[in-house]
Tab-separated table of C-alpha atoms in Angstrom:
chain	number	residue	atom	x	y	z
N	10	VAL	CA	-10.024	-5.597	29.339
N	11	PHE	CA	-13.690	-6.591	29.434
N	12	ASN	CA	-15.612	-9.848	29.417
N	13	ALA	CA	-17.482	-9.881	26.086
N	14	LYS	CA	-20.430	-11.815	27.527
N	15	THR	CA	-21.081	-9.758	30.682
N	16	ALA	CA	-19.326	-6.425	29.903
N	17	GLU	CA	-17.560	-6.843	33.268
N	18	LEU	CA	-14.240	-4.994	33.670
N	19	LEU	CA	-11.582	-7.688	34.224
N	20	SER	CA	-8.376	-5.688	34.403
N	21	HIS	CA	-7.032	-2.237	33.586
N	22	HIS	CA	-4.048	0.062	33.923
N	23	GLN	CA	-3.763	3.792	33.396
N	24	VAL	CA	-1.010	6.374	32.991
N	25	GLU	CA	-1.399	10.147	33.217
N	26	ILE	CA	-0.076	11.862	30.087
N	27	LYS	CA	1.880	15.073	30.476
N	28	GLN	CA	0.331	18.218	29.000
N	29	GLU	CA	2.795	20.832	27.803
N	30	PHE	CA	1.964	24.540	27.718
N	31	PRO	CA	4.850	26.103	25.733
N	32	ARG	CA	3.055	29.474	25.500
N	33	GLU	CA	-0.117	31.189	26.665
N	34	GLY	CA	-3.077	29.277	25.178
N	35	TRP	CA	-0.923	26.507	23.646
N	36	VAL	CA	-1.560	22.896	24.701
N	37	GLU	CA	0.600	20.050	23.382
N	38	GLN	CA	1.369	16.389	24.033
N	39	ASP	CA	4.263	14.247	22.870
N	40	PRO	CA	2.898	11.628	20.397
N	41	LYS	CA	5.684	9.196	21.382
N	42	GLU	CA	4.778	9.547	25.055
N	43	ILE	CA	1.151	8.746	24.135
N	44	LEU	CA	2.356	5.686	22.194
N	45	ASN	CA	4.601	4.514	25.048
N	46	SER	CA	1.770	4.948	27.537
N	47	VAL	CA	-0.337	2.637	25.338
N	48	TYR	CA	2.423	-0.001	25.272
N	49	GLU	CA	2.865	0.326	29.040
N	50	CYS	CA	-0.883	-0.049	29.654
N	51	VAL	CA	-1.025	-3.136	27.407
N	52	GLU	CA	1.937	-4.830	29.122
N	53	LYS	CA	0.850	-3.962	32.691
N	54	THR	CA	-2.768	-5.004	32.100
N	55	CYS	CA	-1.624	-8.330	30.640
N	56	GLU	CA	0.621	-8.911	33.685
N	57	LYS	CA	-2.392	-8.267	35.942
N	58	MET	CA	-4.434	-10.737	33.858
N	59	LYS	CA	-1.794	-13.427	34.410
N	60	GLN	CA	-1.901	-12.762	38.181
N	61	LEU	CA	-5.673	-13.309	37.992
N	62	ASN	CA	-4.998	-16.612	36.167
N	63	ILE	CA	-6.717	-15.378	33.003
N	64	ASN	CA	-4.988	-16.547	29.845
N	65	ILE	CA	-4.219	-13.518	27.674
N	66	SER	CA	-4.765	-15.608	24.550
N	67	ASN	CA	-8.458	-15.078	25.409
N	68	ILE	CA	-8.070	-11.434	24.308
N	69	ARG	CA	-9.702	-11.557	20.889
N	70	ALA	CA	-9.817	-7.924	19.752
N	71	ILE	CA	-8.450	-4.469	20.523
N	72	GLY	CA	-10.407	-1.205	20.401
N	73	VAL	CA	-8.938	2.295	20.215
N	74	THR	CA	-10.545	5.425	21.618
N	75	ASN	CA	-9.037	8.896	21.764
N	76	GLN	CA	-9.573	12.578	22.484
N	77	ARG	CA	-10.912	13.495	19.102
N	78	GLU	CA	-9.562	16.697	17.550
N	79	THR	CA	-5.960	16.411	18.784
N	80	THR	CA	-3.801	16.637	15.653
N	81	VAL	CA	-0.520	14.946	14.775
N	82	VAL	CA	1.600	14.878	11.592
N	83	TRP	CA	4.310	12.244	11.144
N	84	ASP	CA	6.866	11.085	8.590
N	85	LYS	CA	5.910	7.785	6.970
N	86	THR	CA	9.511	6.959	6.016
N	87	THR	CA	11.033	7.364	9.501
N	88	GLY	CA	7.868	6.757	11.551
N	89	GLU	CA	8.705	9.855	13.634
N	90	PRO	CA	6.250	12.629	14.594
N	91	LEU	CA	7.227	15.941	12.943
N	92	TYR	CA	5.897	18.107	15.800
N	93	ASN	CA	4.141	17.642	19.122
N	94	ALA	CA	0.441	16.770	18.933
N	95	ILE	CA	-1.682	19.935	19.132
N	96	VAL	CA	-4.364	19.144	21.714
N	97	TRP	CA	-8.073	19.824	21.060
N	98	LEU	CA	-8.101	22.563	23.742
N	99	ASP	CA	-5.281	24.550	22.102
N	100	LEU	CA	-5.972	28.205	21.226
N	101	ARG	CA	-2.999	29.137	19.014
N	102	THR	CA	-5.220	28.927	15.931
N	103	GLN	CA	-7.392	31.911	16.917
N	104	SER	CA	-5.607	34.138	14.391
N	105	THR	CA	-5.877	31.340	11.763
N	106	VAL	CA	-9.650	31.204	12.382
N	107	GLU	CA	-9.932	34.993	12.053
N	108	ARG	CA	-7.932	34.955	8.809
N	109	LEU	CA	-10.151	32.187	7.383
N	110	LEU	CA	-13.318	34.010	8.481
N	111	LYS	CA	-12.330	37.002	6.354
N	112	ARG	CA	-12.548	34.759	3.278
N	113	ILE	CA	-16.155	33.762	4.027
N	114	PRO	CA	-18.975	36.029	2.814
N	115	GLY	CA	-20.443	37.797	5.852
N	116	LYS	CA	-17.822	36.159	8.119
N	117	ASN	CA	-20.297	33.347	8.708
N	118	LYS	CA	-18.845	30.894	11.278
N	119	THR	CA	-21.474	28.295	10.343
N	120	PHE	CA	-20.620	28.329	6.616
N	121	SER	CA	-19.915	24.578	6.541
N	122	LYS	CA	-22.514	23.534	9.123
N	123	PHE	CA	-24.654	21.530	6.674
N	124	LYS	CA	-21.665	19.580	5.349
N	125	THR	CA	-19.682	19.054	8.549
N	126	GLY	CA	-22.126	19.800	11.399
N	127	LEU	CA	-19.477	22.113	12.897
N	128	PRO	CA	-18.849	25.856	13.265
N	129	LEU	CA	-15.462	27.333	12.315
N	130	SER	CA	-13.580	27.197	15.625
N	131	THR	CA	-10.114	26.694	17.122
N	132	TYR	CA	-11.488	23.342	18.398
N	133	PHE	CA	-11.403	21.274	15.181
N	134	SER	CA	-8.461	19.576	13.475
N	135	ALA	CA	-8.428	21.423	10.107
N	136	VAL	CA	-7.334	24.734	11.657
N	137	LYS	CA	-4.658	22.983	13.746
N	138	LEU	CA	-3.347	21.288	10.609
N	139	ARG	CA	-3.422	24.618	8.735
N	140	TRP	CA	-1.340	26.178	11.551
N	141	LEU	CA	1.212	23.344	11.335
N	142	LEU	CA	1.514	23.742	7.559
N	143	ASP	CA	1.952	27.511	7.952
N	144	ASN	CA	4.411	27.451	10.847
N	145	VAL	CA	6.484	24.257	10.862
N	146	GLU	CA	9.058	24.119	8.055
N	147	GLU	CA	9.706	20.408	8.629
N	148	ILE	CA	6.031	19.592	8.056
N	149	ARG	CA	5.785	21.794	4.963
N	150	LYS	CA	8.842	20.032	3.494
N	151	ALA	CA	7.491	16.555	4.367
N	152	VAL	CA	4.227	17.410	2.560
N	153	GLU	CA	6.180	18.560	-0.544
N	154	ASP	CA	8.243	15.349	-0.452
N	155	ARG	CA	5.047	13.266	-0.017
N	156	ARG	CA	6.327	11.879	3.283
N	157	ALA	CA	3.721	13.488	5.574
N	158	MET	CA	0.741	11.768	7.169
N	159	PHE	CA	-1.935	13.572	9.152
N	160	GLY	CA	-4.172	11.977	11.721
N	161	THR	CA	-5.968	12.296	15.002
N	162	ILE	CA	-4.426	10.163	17.777
N	163	ASP	CA	-6.357	7.029	16.732
N	164	SER	CA	-4.725	7.177	13.260
N	165	TRP	CA	-1.251	7.612	14.752
N	166	LEU	CA	-1.691	4.675	17.153
N	167	ILE	CA	-3.250	2.328	14.583
N	168	TRP	CA	-0.552	3.148	12.000
N	169	VAL	CA	2.308	2.476	14.451
N	170	CYS	CA	0.736	-0.537	16.176
N	171	ILE	CA	-0.075	-2.327	12.922
N	172	CYS	CA	3.244	-1.995	11.089
N	173	GLY	CA	4.399	1.613	11.190
N	174	LYS	CA	6.923	2.498	8.503
N	175	ASN	CA	6.959	-1.140	7.344
N	176	GLY	CA	3.482	-0.908	5.870
N	177	GLY	CA	1.255	0.617	8.569
N	178	ILE	CA	-2.427	1.157	7.827
N	179	HIS	CA	-3.282	4.886	7.572
N	180	CYS	CA	-6.925	5.046	8.594
N	181	THR	CA	-9.435	6.666	10.915
N	182	ASP	CA	-13.096	6.016	11.621
N	183	VAL	CA	-16.126	8.144	10.730
N	184	THR	CA	-16.511	9.559	14.260
N	185	ASN	CA	-12.990	10.987	14.325
N	186	ALA	CA	-13.167	12.131	10.692
N	187	SER	CA	-16.353	14.043	11.518
N	188	ARG	CA	-14.333	16.263	13.920
N	189	THR	CA	-11.798	17.517	11.401
N	190	MET	CA	-14.018	20.045	9.500
N	191	LEU	CA	-12.824	18.361	6.288
N	192	PHE	CA	-15.385	15.542	6.220
N	193	ASN	CA	-18.859	15.476	4.699
N	194	ILE	CA	-21.009	13.745	7.320
N	195	HIS	CA	-23.660	12.792	4.703
N	196	SER	CA	-21.530	11.307	1.912
N	197	LEU	CA	-19.064	9.983	4.555
N	198	GLU	CA	-16.099	11.170	2.472
N	199	TRP	CA	-13.423	13.839	2.662
N	200	ASP	CA	-14.803	16.986	1.049
N	201	PRO	CA	-12.637	18.359	-1.809
N	202	GLU	CA	-14.131	21.882	-1.492
N	203	LEU	CA	-13.346	22.101	2.227
N	204	CYS	CA	-9.829	20.712	1.681
N	205	LYS	CA	-9.377	23.427	-0.937
N	206	PHE	CA	-10.758	26.125	1.410
N	207	PHE	CA	-8.278	25.121	4.150
N	208	ASP	CA	-5.610	24.440	1.494
N	209	ILE	CA	-4.929	20.947	2.823
N	210	PRO	CA	-3.578	18.292	0.404
N	211	MET	CA	-5.960	15.318	0.399
N	212	GLU	CA	-3.153	12.750	0.020
N	213	ILE	CA	-2.031	13.308	3.640
N	214	LEU	CA	-5.482	12.384	5.023
N	215	PRO	CA	-6.203	8.876	6.377
N	216	ASN	CA	-8.679	6.452	4.769
N	217	VAL	CA	-12.039	6.650	6.523
N	218	ARG	CA	-13.455	3.330	7.748
N	219	SER	CA	-16.368	2.270	9.943
N	220	SER	CA	-16.026	2.190	13.745
N	221	SER	CA	-16.153	-1.611	13.873
N	222	GLU	CA	-14.077	-3.642	11.395
N	223	VAL	CA	-10.653	-5.306	11.326
N	224	TYR	CA	-8.100	-2.617	10.412
N	225	GLY	CA	-5.086	-4.908	10.841
N	226	LEU	CA	-3.202	-7.030	13.397
N	227	MET	CA	-1.157	-5.720	16.342
N	228	LYS	CA	2.598	-6.150	15.844
N	229	ILE	CA	5.419	-6.691	18.343
N	230	CYS	CA	6.637	-3.510	19.981
N	231	PRO	CA	10.347	-3.258	19.020
N	232	SER	CA	11.285	-1.097	22.033
N	233	ARG	CA	10.022	-3.700	24.528
N	234	LYS	CA	10.962	-7.334	24.955
N	235	SER	CA	7.415	-8.595	24.694
N	236	GLY	CA	4.467	-7.762	22.571
N	237	ALA	CA	1.760	-9.337	24.679
N	238	LEU	CA	-1.012	-8.786	22.155
N	239	THR	CA	0.934	-9.464	18.935
N	240	GLY	CA	-1.343	-10.840	16.221
N	241	VAL	CA	-4.586	-9.684	17.899
N	242	PRO	CA	-6.808	-7.703	15.490
N	243	ILE	CA	-7.345	-3.987	16.083
N	244	SER	CA	-11.015	-3.888	15.147
N	245	GLY	CA	-12.715	-1.021	16.987
N	246	CYS	CA	-12.138	2.714	16.671
N	247	LEU	CA	-14.324	5.465	18.114
N	248	GLY	CA	-13.708	9.027	19.253
N	249	ASP	CA	-14.013	9.111	23.049
N	250	GLN	CA	-17.470	10.721	23.204
N	251	SER	CA	-18.947	8.313	20.666
N	252	ALA	CA	-17.335	5.442	22.572
N	253	ALA	CA	-19.005	6.611	25.787
N	254	LEU	CA	-22.385	6.805	23.984
N	255	VAL	CA	-21.910	3.179	22.879
N	256	GLY	CA	-20.619	2.125	26.322
N	257	GLN	CA	-23.730	3.681	27.920
N	258	MET	CA	-25.817	1.581	25.461
N	259	CYS	CA	-27.470	4.706	23.995
N	260	PHE	CA	-28.467	2.962	20.762
N	261	ARG	CA	-31.996	4.367	20.586
N	262	ASP	CA	-33.048	7.689	19.148
N	263	GLY	CA	-33.294	10.263	21.971
N	264	GLN	CA	-30.965	8.485	24.415
N	265	ALA	CA	-28.222	10.732	25.779
N	266	LYS	CA	-25.131	10.636	27.993
N	267	ASN	CA	-22.811	13.222	29.534
N	268	THR	CA	-19.109	12.439	29.980
N	269	TYR	CA	-17.051	14.335	32.542
N	270	GLY	CA	-13.391	14.234	31.554
N	271	THR	CA	-10.938	17.052	30.833
N	272	GLY	CA	-13.943	18.680	29.166
N	273	CYS	CA	-17.621	17.823	29.359
N	274	PHE	CA	-19.587	16.327	26.476
N	275	LEU	CA	-23.315	15.731	26.218
N	276	LEU	CA	-24.334	13.552	23.255
N	277	CYS	CA	-27.852	12.644	22.195
N	278	ASN	CA	-28.409	9.880	19.630
N	279	THR	CA	-30.601	11.200	16.777
N	280	GLY	CA	-30.689	7.916	14.840
N	281	GLN	CA	-29.931	7.684	11.129
N	282	LYS	CA	-30.857	11.314	10.508
N	283	SER	CA	-28.597	14.281	11.160
N	284	VAL	CA	-30.349	16.989	13.216
N	285	PHE	CA	-29.026	20.548	12.974
N	286	SER	CA	-29.116	22.675	16.093
N	287	GLU	CA	-30.710	26.098	16.379
N	288	HIS	CA	-29.187	26.580	19.834
N	289	GLY	CA	-25.428	26.311	19.502
N	290	LEU	CA	-24.938	22.533	19.530
N	291	ILE	CA	-23.013	20.626	16.883
N	292	THR	CA	-24.004	17.686	14.700
N	293	THR	CA	-21.621	14.762	14.702
N	294	ILE	CA	-21.426	11.083	13.765
N	295	ALA	CA	-22.290	8.845	16.707
N	296	TYR	CA	-20.998	5.550	15.249
N	297	LYS	CA	-21.077	3.239	12.241
N	298	MET	CA	-20.941	-0.322	13.509
N	299	GLY	CA	-19.594	-2.130	10.447
N	300	ARG	CA	-18.596	-1.554	6.844
N	301	ASP	CA	-22.104	-2.212	5.499
N	302	LYS	CA	-24.003	-0.745	8.446
N	303	PRO	CA	-25.591	2.744	8.382
N	304	ALA	CA	-24.066	5.736	10.154
N	305	PHE	CA	-25.908	7.015	13.235
N	306	TYR	CA	-25.776	10.698	14.187
N	307	ALA	CA	-25.761	12.682	17.424
N	308	LEU	CA	-26.305	16.217	18.641
N	309	GLU	CA	-23.444	17.272	20.886
N	310	GLY	CA	-22.866	19.983	23.446
N	311	SER	CA	-19.121	20.414	24.049
N	312	VAL	CA	-17.697	22.160	27.117
N	313	ALA	CA	-13.949	22.797	27.033
N	314	ILE	CA	-13.132	22.783	30.744
N	315	ALA	CA	-14.511	20.313	33.306
N	316	GLY	CA	-11.944	18.014	34.982
N	317	ALA	CA	-9.268	20.436	33.746
N	318	VAL	CA	-10.524	23.025	36.265
N	319	VAL	CA	-9.773	20.629	39.142
N	320	ARG	CA	-6.320	19.958	37.657
N	321	TRP	CA	-5.821	23.752	37.408
N	322	LEU	CA	-6.770	24.284	41.080
N	323	ARG	CA	-4.301	21.519	41.965
N	324	ASP	CA	-1.342	22.320	39.658
N	325	ASN	CA	-1.594	26.073	39.004
N	326	LEU	CA	-3.077	27.473	42.212
N	327	GLY	CA	-1.803	24.719	44.485
N	328	ILE	CA	-4.892	24.899	46.722
N	329	ALA	CA	-4.934	21.092	46.905
N	330	LYS	CA	-2.405	18.318	46.363
N	331	THR	CA	-4.893	15.878	44.823
N	332	SER	CA	-8.202	15.996	42.972
N	333	GLN	CA	-9.828	14.212	45.942
N	334	GLU	CA	-8.723	17.071	48.173
N	335	VAL	CA	-10.598	19.554	45.947
N	336	GLU	CA	-13.754	17.483	46.527
N	337	LYS	CA	-13.114	17.539	50.274
N	338	LEU	CA	-12.622	21.336	50.323
N	339	ALA	CA	-15.940	21.768	48.488
N	340	ALA	CA	-17.683	19.327	50.827
N	341	ASP	CA	-16.407	21.229	53.892
N	342	VAL	CA	-18.369	24.381	52.975
N	343	GLY	CA	-21.237	23.013	50.850
N	344	THR	CA	-21.689	26.415	49.187
N	345	SER	CA	-19.750	28.850	47.013
N	346	TYR	CA	-21.011	31.712	49.218
N	347	GLY	CA	-22.016	33.765	46.176
N	348	CYS	CA	-18.730	33.141	44.332
N	349	TYR	CA	-19.022	32.181	40.636
N	350	PHE	CA	-16.260	30.689	38.495
N	351	VAL	CA	-16.382	30.686	34.674
N	352	PRO	CA	-13.431	28.490	33.591
N	353	ALA	CA	-13.249	29.846	30.009
N	354	PHE	CA	-9.523	29.006	29.793
N	355	SER	CA	-9.892	28.095	26.098
N	356	GLY	CA	-12.726	30.465	25.278
N	357	LEU	CA	-16.291	29.178	25.506
N	358	TYR	CA	-17.495	26.258	23.370
N	359	ALA	CA	-21.195	25.273	23.203
N	360	PRO	CA	-23.597	26.981	23.177
N	361	TYR	CA	-21.641	30.253	22.680
N	362	TRP	CA	-18.650	29.422	20.414
N	363	GLU	CA	-16.910	32.503	21.749
N	364	PRO	CA	-13.096	32.226	21.536
N	365	SER	CA	-12.642	35.723	23.021
N	366	ALA	CA	-13.920	34.663	26.473
N	367	ARG	CA	-11.471	34.048	29.330
N	368	GLY	CA	-11.821	32.560	32.783
N	369	ILE	CA	-13.138	34.728	35.615
N	370	ILE	CA	-13.968	34.305	39.296
N	371	CYS	CA	-16.455	36.876	40.528
N	372	GLY	CA	-18.549	37.605	43.598
N	373	LEU	CA	-15.457	37.497	45.851
N	374	THR	CA	-15.602	39.023	49.355
N	375	GLN	CA	-13.190	39.054	52.282
N	376	PHE	CA	-15.034	36.012	53.545
N	377	THR	CA	-14.267	33.928	50.404
N	378	ASN	CA	-11.677	31.195	50.937
N	379	LYS	CA	-10.194	28.335	48.917
N	380	SER	CA	-13.042	25.990	49.866
N	381	HIS	CA	-15.604	28.361	48.336
N	382	ILE	CA	-13.502	28.568	45.163
N	383	ALA	CA	-13.286	24.751	45.034
N	384	PHE	CA	-17.072	24.558	45.378
N	385	ALA	CA	-17.566	27.252	42.706
N	386	ALA	CA	-15.286	25.275	40.345
N	387	LEU	CA	-17.395	22.108	40.739
N	388	GLU	CA	-20.572	24.143	40.400
N	389	ALA	CA	-19.194	25.636	37.152
N	390	VAL	CA	-18.997	22.140	35.634
N	391	CYS	CA	-22.672	21.615	36.547
N	392	PHE	CA	-23.812	25.013	35.231
N	393	GLN	CA	-22.029	24.418	31.932
N	394	THR	CA	-23.812	21.061	31.644
N	395	ARG	CA	-27.127	22.786	32.400
N	396	GLU	CA	-26.512	25.216	29.520
N	397	ILE	CA	-25.924	22.459	26.974
N	398	LEU	CA	-28.795	20.348	28.356
N	399	ASP	CA	-31.181	23.311	27.968
N	400	ALA	CA	-30.008	23.715	24.355
N	401	MET	CA	-30.422	19.959	23.743
N	402	ASN	CA	-33.969	19.983	25.166
N	403	LYS	CA	-34.918	22.916	22.883
N	404	ASP	CA	-33.457	21.212	19.795
N	405	CYS	CA	-34.934	17.788	20.489
N	406	GLY	CA	-38.300	19.031	21.757
N	407	ILE	CA	-38.418	16.236	24.336
N	408	PRO	CA	-36.738	17.173	27.649
N	409	LEU	CA	-34.523	14.496	29.158
N	410	SER	CA	-36.134	13.008	32.248
N	411	GLN	CA	-32.776	11.877	33.667
N	412	LEU	CA	-29.111	12.294	32.762
N	413	GLN	CA	-26.831	9.283	32.200
N	414	VAL	CA	-23.277	10.206	33.200
N	415	ASP	CA	-19.789	8.694	33.011
N	416	GLY	CA	-16.117	9.638	33.066
N	417	GLY	CA	-13.486	10.065	35.761
N	418	MET	CA	-15.133	13.031	37.485
N	419	THR	CA	-18.306	11.062	38.218
N	420	ASN	CA	-16.460	9.430	41.137
N	421	ASN	CA	-16.915	12.818	42.847
N	422	LYS	CA	-20.178	12.375	44.783
N	423	ILE	CA	-20.425	16.094	45.659
N	424	LEU	CA	-20.293	16.915	41.940
N	425	MET	CA	-22.956	14.360	41.032
N	426	GLN	CA	-25.349	15.602	43.731
N	427	LEU	CA	-24.720	19.210	42.684
N	428	GLN	CA	-25.414	18.242	39.073
N	429	SER	CA	-28.772	16.754	39.964
N	430	ASP	CA	-29.662	19.829	42.070
N	431	ILE	CA	-28.792	22.246	39.260
N	432	LEU	CA	-30.596	20.254	36.546
N	433	CYS	CA	-33.617	19.438	38.747
N	434	ILE	CA	-33.621	15.874	37.306
N	435	PRO	CA	-32.039	12.612	38.529
N	436	VAL	CA	-28.436	11.847	37.538
N	437	VAL	CA	-27.692	8.168	36.849
N	438	LYS	CA	-24.133	6.865	37.042
N	439	PRO	CA	-23.057	3.320	36.142
N	440	SER	CA	-21.088	1.657	38.935
N	441	MET	CA	-18.277	1.029	36.398
N	442	PRO	CA	-17.349	4.518	35.136
N	443	GLU	CA	-14.993	3.385	32.315
N	444	THR	CA	-17.741	3.456	29.703
N	445	THR	CA	-15.495	5.079	27.073
N	446	ALA	CA	-13.150	2.079	27.136
N	447	LEU	CA	-16.175	-0.244	27.228
N	448	GLY	CA	-17.602	1.355	24.053
N	449	ALA	CA	-14.308	0.819	22.195
N	450	ALA	CA	-14.230	-2.812	23.409
N	451	MET	CA	-17.823	-3.376	22.235
N	452	ALA	CA	-17.017	-1.989	18.763
N	453	ALA	CA	-13.898	-4.187	18.565
N	454	GLY	CA	-15.661	-7.330	19.770
N	455	ALA	CA	-18.650	-6.867	17.448
N	456	ALA	CA	-16.532	-6.490	14.285
N	457	GLU	CA	-17.081	-8.881	11.392
N	458	GLY	CA	-14.475	-11.645	11.630
N	459	VAL	CA	-14.242	-11.248	15.435
N	460	GLY	CA	-17.892	-11.605	16.458
N	461	VAL	CA	-17.476	-12.123	20.205
N	462	TRP	CA	-19.758	-9.243	21.293
N	463	SER	CA	-23.425	-8.968	20.409
N	464	LEU	CA	-24.866	-5.463	20.071
N	465	ASN	CA	-28.480	-6.693	19.962
N	466	PRO	CA	-30.325	-4.752	22.707
N	467	GLY	CA	-31.728	-8.005	24.133
N	468	ASP	CA	-28.228	-9.441	24.616
N	469	LEU	CA	-26.775	-6.402	26.364
N	470	THR	CA	-26.241	-6.786	30.087
N	471	ALA	CA	-28.063	-4.224	32.220
N	472	VAL	CA	-25.554	-2.201	34.212
N	473	THR	CA	-25.907	-1.471	37.903
N	474	CYS	CA	-26.246	2.245	38.554
N	475	GLU	CA	-26.195	4.789	41.336
N	476	ARG	CA	-28.899	7.476	41.270
N	477	PHE	CA	-28.648	11.035	42.558
N	478	GLU	CA	-32.006	12.806	43.070
N	479	PRO	CA	-32.409	16.623	43.270
N	480	GLN	CA	-32.359	17.815	46.895
N	481	ILE	CA	-32.833	21.586	46.639
N	482	ASN	CA	-35.939	23.473	45.543
N	483	PRO	CA	-36.071	24.507	41.865
N	484	GLU	CA	-36.320	28.237	42.756
N	485	GLU	CA	-32.889	28.182	44.407
N	486	SER	CA	-31.463	26.263	41.480
N	487	GLU	CA	-32.863	28.835	39.001
N	488	TYR	CA	-31.505	31.747	41.066
N	489	ARG	CA	-27.982	30.297	41.118
N	490	TYR	CA	-28.151	29.494	37.399
N	491	ALA	CA	-29.247	33.062	36.548
N	492	ARG	CA	-26.269	34.429	38.527
N	493	TRP	CA	-23.971	32.070	36.652
N	494	LYS	CA	-25.319	33.335	33.296
N	495	LYS	CA	-24.519	36.879	34.445
N	496	ALA	CA	-20.944	35.808	35.198
N	497	VAL	CA	-20.643	34.173	31.733
N	498	MET	CA	-21.580	37.483	30.069
N	499	LYS	CA	-18.782	39.202	32.012
N	500	SER	CA	-16.212	36.652	30.747
N	501	MET	CA	-16.829	37.424	27.078
N	502	GLY	CA	-14.918	39.710	24.720
N	503	TRP	CA	-11.753	39.593	26.806
N	504	GLU	CA	-9.222	38.771	24.084
N	505	THR	CA	-9.120	40.150	20.558
N	506	SER	CA	-6.533	38.023	18.772
N	507	ASP	CA	-2.990	36.762	18.957
N	508	SER	CA	-0.234	39.082	17.831
N	509	PRO	CA	2.644	37.479	15.857
N	510	ASN	CA	4.729	36.728	18.958
N	511	GLY	CA	1.897	34.737	20.499
N	512	LYS	CA	1.175	37.317	23.223
N	513	PRO	CA	-2.377	38.632	23.515
N	514	LYS	CA	-2.827	42.218	22.333
């Protein structure tokens, strides 16, 4: 919850959502667990507000932000999800992508680039939805019976929180729609040709709205005694990376931010014109702040694994009990001692778009220990950012003079210093890292009919920031980066495709 006049964070609550990995390369989440975590966060935050003597009737609008490509299909008559949500990182659709590629002349991955801004990849929602239609009988039947609804997580939450099966609103915003591979980013409509190519019935798709308008009013949650925010309008909706761009106040052409979450996402505002990358970046919708307002576009560099590598060191290798401990291990040695880690757990995204890559750790010696691996993991996040920043600079023609950063991982001071060293430019971090939530709040508060948040640049409060300046010489930085690139080449071409039982060949 934010103060609409000062953008100050007043209260918050968070819950970690369980990731499920039913098979190699599969990543799922339970849509009902996501929904319950939202209810829990609402109730707990409102309790905290009461303890601070802030009247919750002052909460005037609700914004939604979500990990963008994660796909869910539910039954509109029962209100129940028909399968777990397939998370953006999931790789099960590799064989679906290969099958679709065969239908494109010259197997051109960028066949829809000028309509959607995206390459054909396991990353986007259309291929996840195609997999669900091909493999889940219950979903196929629900589509035939006209009971099925498809959405990204924002659509699922808005539908349930507004009225669910008793008349819920089935909608999404332009930023989320632009990540499905079914949406024309120029006409701002679902594209019949692409829906036909993926063989997806258009009636299951949500209505596409702007990022800032009243979609409906929050209803009481039947499974809980209270519904603290009942009757408050849900009036902001932005995919998480667009929300962070807004929260970082990047409203001018050429302003950019990098968010360090599960993955890593560098977005540069290109204004009201869509710019197409020659260097492996994607074109996406940045925001559309009102029904009658124009859409703004962004160039984006997407890295699949950032914070997830720290989680992997913690949960899979068990070299640390907490994420903070990983930072401490890295700080203890201050070097990777020639060890390089390419965390291509879900293939490589920008600038390579190479689903056949897999994670590797190379340069190991008898001297290498867990601290060096922890350092190499943090360094990998920085190298991946350097790759997408280089691509962004080439596409935009004007190199960034500093990098604005946000997201949970930016609390890691070692990482932020490393990032500045590897980029050879200052890294600037707002003292309040929850800029994704702030962006959703700004969109909600600025909506017509709510009008409690001004988006005029002159009215926006300047945020206090922490700066990290480069501390190593550029030659050393270039040497380490060149070694990293060598390691990336070694990670490629590892997998061919999935065989029918889901095991790699």
